[in-house]
PDB file of C-alpha atoms in Angstrom:
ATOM      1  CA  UNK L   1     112.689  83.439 -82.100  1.00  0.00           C
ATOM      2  CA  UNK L   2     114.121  80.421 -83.939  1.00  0.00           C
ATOM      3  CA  UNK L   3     114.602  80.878 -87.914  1.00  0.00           C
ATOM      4  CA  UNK L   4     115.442  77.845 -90.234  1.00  0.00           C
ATOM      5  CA  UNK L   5     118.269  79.208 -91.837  1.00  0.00           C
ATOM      6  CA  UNK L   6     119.278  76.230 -94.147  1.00  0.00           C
ATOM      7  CA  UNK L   7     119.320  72.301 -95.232  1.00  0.00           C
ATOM      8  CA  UNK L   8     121.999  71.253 -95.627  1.00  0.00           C
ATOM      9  CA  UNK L   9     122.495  67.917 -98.315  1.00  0.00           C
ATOM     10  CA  UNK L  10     125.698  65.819 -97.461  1.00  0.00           C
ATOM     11  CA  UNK L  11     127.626  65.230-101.513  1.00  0.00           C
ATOM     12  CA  UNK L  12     130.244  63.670-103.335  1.00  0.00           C
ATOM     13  CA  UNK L  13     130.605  66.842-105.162  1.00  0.00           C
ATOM     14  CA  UNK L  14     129.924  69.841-103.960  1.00  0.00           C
ATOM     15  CA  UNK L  15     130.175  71.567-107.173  1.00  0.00           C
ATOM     16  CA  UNK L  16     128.007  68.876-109.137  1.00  0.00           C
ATOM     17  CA  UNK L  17     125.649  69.285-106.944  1.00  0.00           C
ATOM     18  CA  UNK L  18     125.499  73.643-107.061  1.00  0.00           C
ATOM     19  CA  UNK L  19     125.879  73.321-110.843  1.00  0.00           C
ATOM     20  CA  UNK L  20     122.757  70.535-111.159  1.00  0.00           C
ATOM     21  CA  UNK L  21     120.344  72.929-108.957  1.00  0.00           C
ATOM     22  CA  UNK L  22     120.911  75.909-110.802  1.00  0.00           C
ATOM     23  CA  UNK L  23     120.327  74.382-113.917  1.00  0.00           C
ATOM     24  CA  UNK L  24     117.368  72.296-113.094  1.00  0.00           C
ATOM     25  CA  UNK L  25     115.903  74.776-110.613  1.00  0.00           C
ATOM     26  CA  UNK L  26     117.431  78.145-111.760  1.00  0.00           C
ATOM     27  CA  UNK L  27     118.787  78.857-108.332  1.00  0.00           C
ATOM     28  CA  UNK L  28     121.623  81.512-107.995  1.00  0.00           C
ATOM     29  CA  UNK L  29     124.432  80.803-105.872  1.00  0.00           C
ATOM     30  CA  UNK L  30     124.596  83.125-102.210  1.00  0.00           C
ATOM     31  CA  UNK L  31     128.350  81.387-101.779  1.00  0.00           C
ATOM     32  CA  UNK L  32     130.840  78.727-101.618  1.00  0.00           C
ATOM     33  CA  UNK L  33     133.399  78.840 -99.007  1.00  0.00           C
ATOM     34  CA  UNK L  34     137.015  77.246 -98.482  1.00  0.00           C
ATOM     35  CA  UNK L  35     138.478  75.390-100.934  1.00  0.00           C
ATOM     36  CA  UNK L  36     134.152  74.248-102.273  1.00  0.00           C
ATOM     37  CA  UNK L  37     133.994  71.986 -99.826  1.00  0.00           C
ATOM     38  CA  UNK L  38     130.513  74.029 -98.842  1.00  0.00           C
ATOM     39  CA  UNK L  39     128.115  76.189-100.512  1.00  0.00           C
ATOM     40  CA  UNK L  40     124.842  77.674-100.268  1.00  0.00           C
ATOM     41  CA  UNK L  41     122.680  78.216-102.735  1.00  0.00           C
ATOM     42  CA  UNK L  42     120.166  81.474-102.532  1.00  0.00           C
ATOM     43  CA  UNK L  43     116.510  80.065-101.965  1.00  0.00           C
ATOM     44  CA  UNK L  44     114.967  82.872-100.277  1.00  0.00           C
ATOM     45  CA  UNK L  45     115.110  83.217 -96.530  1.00  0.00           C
ATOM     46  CA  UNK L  46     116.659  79.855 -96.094  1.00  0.00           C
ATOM     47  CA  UNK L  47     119.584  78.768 -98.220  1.00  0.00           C
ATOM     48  CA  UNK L  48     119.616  75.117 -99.668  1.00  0.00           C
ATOM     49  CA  UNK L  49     123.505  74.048 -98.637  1.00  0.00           C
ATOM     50  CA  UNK L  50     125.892  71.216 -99.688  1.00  0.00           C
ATOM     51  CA  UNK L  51     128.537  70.232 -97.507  1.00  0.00           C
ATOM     52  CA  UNK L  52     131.057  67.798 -98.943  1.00  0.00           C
ATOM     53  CA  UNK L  53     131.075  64.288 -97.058  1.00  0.00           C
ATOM     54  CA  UNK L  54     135.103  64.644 -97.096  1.00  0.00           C
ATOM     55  CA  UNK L  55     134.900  67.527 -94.863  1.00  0.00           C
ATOM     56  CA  UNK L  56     132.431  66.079 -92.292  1.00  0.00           C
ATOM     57  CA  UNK L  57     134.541  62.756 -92.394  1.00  0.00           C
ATOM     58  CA  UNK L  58     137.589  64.998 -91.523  1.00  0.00           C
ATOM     59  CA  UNK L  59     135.699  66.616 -88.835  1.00  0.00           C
ATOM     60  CA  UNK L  60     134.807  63.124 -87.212  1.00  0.00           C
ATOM     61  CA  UNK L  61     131.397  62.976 -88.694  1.00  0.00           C
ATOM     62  CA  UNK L  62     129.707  59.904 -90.734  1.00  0.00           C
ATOM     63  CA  UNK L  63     127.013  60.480 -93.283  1.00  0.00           C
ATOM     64  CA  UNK L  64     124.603  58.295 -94.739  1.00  0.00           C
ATOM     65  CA  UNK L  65     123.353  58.366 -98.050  1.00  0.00           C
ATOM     66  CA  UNK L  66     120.317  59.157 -99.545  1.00  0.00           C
ATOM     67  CA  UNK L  67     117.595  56.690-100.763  1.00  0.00           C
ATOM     68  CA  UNK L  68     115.373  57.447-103.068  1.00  0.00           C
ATOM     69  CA  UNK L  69     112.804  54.564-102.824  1.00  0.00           C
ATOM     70  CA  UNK L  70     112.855  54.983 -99.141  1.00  0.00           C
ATOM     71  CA  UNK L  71     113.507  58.530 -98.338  1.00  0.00           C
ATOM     72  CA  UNK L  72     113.351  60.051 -94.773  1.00  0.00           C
ATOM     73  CA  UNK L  73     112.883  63.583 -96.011  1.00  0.00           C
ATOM     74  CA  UNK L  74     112.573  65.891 -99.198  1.00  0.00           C
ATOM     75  CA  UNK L  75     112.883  69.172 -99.827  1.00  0.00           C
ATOM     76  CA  UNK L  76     109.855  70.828-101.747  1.00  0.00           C
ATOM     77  CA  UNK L  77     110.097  73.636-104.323  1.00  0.00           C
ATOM     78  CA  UNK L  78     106.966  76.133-104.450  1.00  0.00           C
ATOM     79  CA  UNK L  79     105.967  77.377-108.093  1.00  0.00           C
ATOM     80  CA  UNK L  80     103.756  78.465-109.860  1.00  0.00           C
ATOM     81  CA  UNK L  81     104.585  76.187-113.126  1.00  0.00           C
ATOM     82  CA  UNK L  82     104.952  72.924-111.678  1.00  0.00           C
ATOM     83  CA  UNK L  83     104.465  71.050-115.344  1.00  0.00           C
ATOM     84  CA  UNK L  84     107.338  73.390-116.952  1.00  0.00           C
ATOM     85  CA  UNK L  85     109.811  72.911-113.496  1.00  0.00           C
ATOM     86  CA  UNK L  86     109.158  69.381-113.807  1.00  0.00           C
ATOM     87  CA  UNK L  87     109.824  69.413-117.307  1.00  0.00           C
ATOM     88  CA  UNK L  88     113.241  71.469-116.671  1.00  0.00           C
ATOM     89  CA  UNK L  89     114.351  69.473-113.873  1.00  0.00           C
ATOM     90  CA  UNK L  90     114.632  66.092-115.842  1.00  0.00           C
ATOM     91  CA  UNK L  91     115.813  67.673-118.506  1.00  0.00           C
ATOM     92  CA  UNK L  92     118.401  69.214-116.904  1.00  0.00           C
ATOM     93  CA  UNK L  93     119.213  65.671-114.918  1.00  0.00           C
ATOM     94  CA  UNK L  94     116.726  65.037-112.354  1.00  0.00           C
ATOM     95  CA  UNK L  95     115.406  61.114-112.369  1.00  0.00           C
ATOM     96  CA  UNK L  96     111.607  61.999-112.613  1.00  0.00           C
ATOM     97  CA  UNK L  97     109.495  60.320-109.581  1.00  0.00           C
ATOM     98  CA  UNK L  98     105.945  60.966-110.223  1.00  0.00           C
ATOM     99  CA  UNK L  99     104.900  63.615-113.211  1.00  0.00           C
ATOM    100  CA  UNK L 100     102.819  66.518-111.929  1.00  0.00           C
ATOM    101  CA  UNK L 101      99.333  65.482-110.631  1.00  0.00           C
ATOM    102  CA  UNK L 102      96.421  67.538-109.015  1.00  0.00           C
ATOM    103  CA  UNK L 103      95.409  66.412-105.526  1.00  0.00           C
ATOM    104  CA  UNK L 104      92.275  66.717-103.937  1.00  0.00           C
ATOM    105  CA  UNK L 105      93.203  69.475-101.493  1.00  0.00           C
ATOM    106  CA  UNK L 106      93.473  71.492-105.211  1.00  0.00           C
ATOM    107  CA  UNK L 107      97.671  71.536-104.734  1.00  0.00           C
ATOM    108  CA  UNK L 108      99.847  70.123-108.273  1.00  0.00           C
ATOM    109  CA  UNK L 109     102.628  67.886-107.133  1.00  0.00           C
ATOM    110  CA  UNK L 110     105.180  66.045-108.522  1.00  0.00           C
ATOM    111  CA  UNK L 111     108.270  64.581-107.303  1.00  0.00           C
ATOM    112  CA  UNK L 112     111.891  63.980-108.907  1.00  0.00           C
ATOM    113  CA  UNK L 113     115.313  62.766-107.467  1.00  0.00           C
ATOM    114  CA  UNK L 114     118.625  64.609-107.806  1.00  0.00           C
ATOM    115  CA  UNK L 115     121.890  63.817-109.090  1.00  0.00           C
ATOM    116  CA  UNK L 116     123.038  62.409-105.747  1.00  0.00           C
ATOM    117  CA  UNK L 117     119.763  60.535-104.761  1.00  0.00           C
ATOM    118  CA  UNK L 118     117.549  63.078-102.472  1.00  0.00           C
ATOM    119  CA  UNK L 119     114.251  63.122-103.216  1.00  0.00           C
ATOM    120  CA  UNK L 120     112.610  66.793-104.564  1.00  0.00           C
ATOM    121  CA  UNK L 121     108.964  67.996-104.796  1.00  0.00           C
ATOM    122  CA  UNK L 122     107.635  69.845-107.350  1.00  0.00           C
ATOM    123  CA  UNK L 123     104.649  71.590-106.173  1.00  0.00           C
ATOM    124  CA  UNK L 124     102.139  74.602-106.739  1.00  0.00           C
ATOM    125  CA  UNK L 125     100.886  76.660-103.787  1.00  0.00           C
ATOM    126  CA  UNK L 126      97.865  75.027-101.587  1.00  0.00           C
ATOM    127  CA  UNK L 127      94.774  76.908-102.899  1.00  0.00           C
ATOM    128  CA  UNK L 128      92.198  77.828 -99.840  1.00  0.00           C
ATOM    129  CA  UNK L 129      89.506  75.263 -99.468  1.00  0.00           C
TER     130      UNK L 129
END
C-alpha cells in the first residue's frame, strides 16, 4: 500500500519558512536535517517539508515559484476554528485570500498565502449531507 508521507514546498529560507508555520499554524517541528537546508514539520501522518531551492539547484534540479493568483495546488489545514486560524494566520504573516465563508455543502473555508507565495486553506471538516 502507498502512503503520502509528505509535501514538500521548495524556499528561500528554510528556516523562515518552519518559523512562519509554527507561528501561524502552531505546528511543532518532527526535524531539520544537514546544515537546515530541509525540514519537516509534524502534521500528523504526513509531514509538511521545506527543502531549500539551493540544495535542489546543487543537486541539478530547477524549481519554480509559487503564484498566488494562479496557483496549481494548495495545501489545506482541517480545524475546527477556522475564523480564529484565519485570524492567527494573518496575524502571524499570512496575506489573507478570502476570510472564512460557509459553503453550501455546510464546510467553512477560507484561504490565505504564505510568506513565500503558496496558497493555504483554512477549512472546517465536511459535515454529512
Amino acid at each position: 500500500m502507498m502512503k503520502l508521507r509528505y509535501t514538500i514546498f521548495y524556499v528561500d529560507d528554510v528556516a523562515a519558512s518552519v518559523d512562519f508555520y509554527k507561528s501561524a499554524f502552531g505546528l511543532d517541528l518532527r526535524m531539520v536535517h544537514g546544515e537546515g537546508d530541509y525540514a519537516e514539520l509534524d502534521t500528523g501522518t504526513t509531514s509538511l517539508s521545506f527543502c531549500s531551492r539551493k540544495l535542489m539547484d546543487q543537486l541539478g534540479k530547477r524549481t519554480g515559484t509559487p503564484e498566488v493568483d494562479a496557483p496549481v495546488f494548495e495545501i489545506a489545514f482541517e480545524t475546527d476554528d477556522v475564523e480564529g486560524a484565519f485570524k492567527r494566520a494573518v496575524t502571524n504573516g499570512a496575506r489573507p485570500i478570502s476570510a472564512p465563508e460557509e459553503m453550501p455543502w455546510g464546510q467553512t473555508v477560507s484561504y490565505v498565502a504564505d510568506i513565500n507565495g503558496y496558497m493555504v486553506e483554512i477549512c472546517s471538516p465536511v459535515s454529512p449531507p
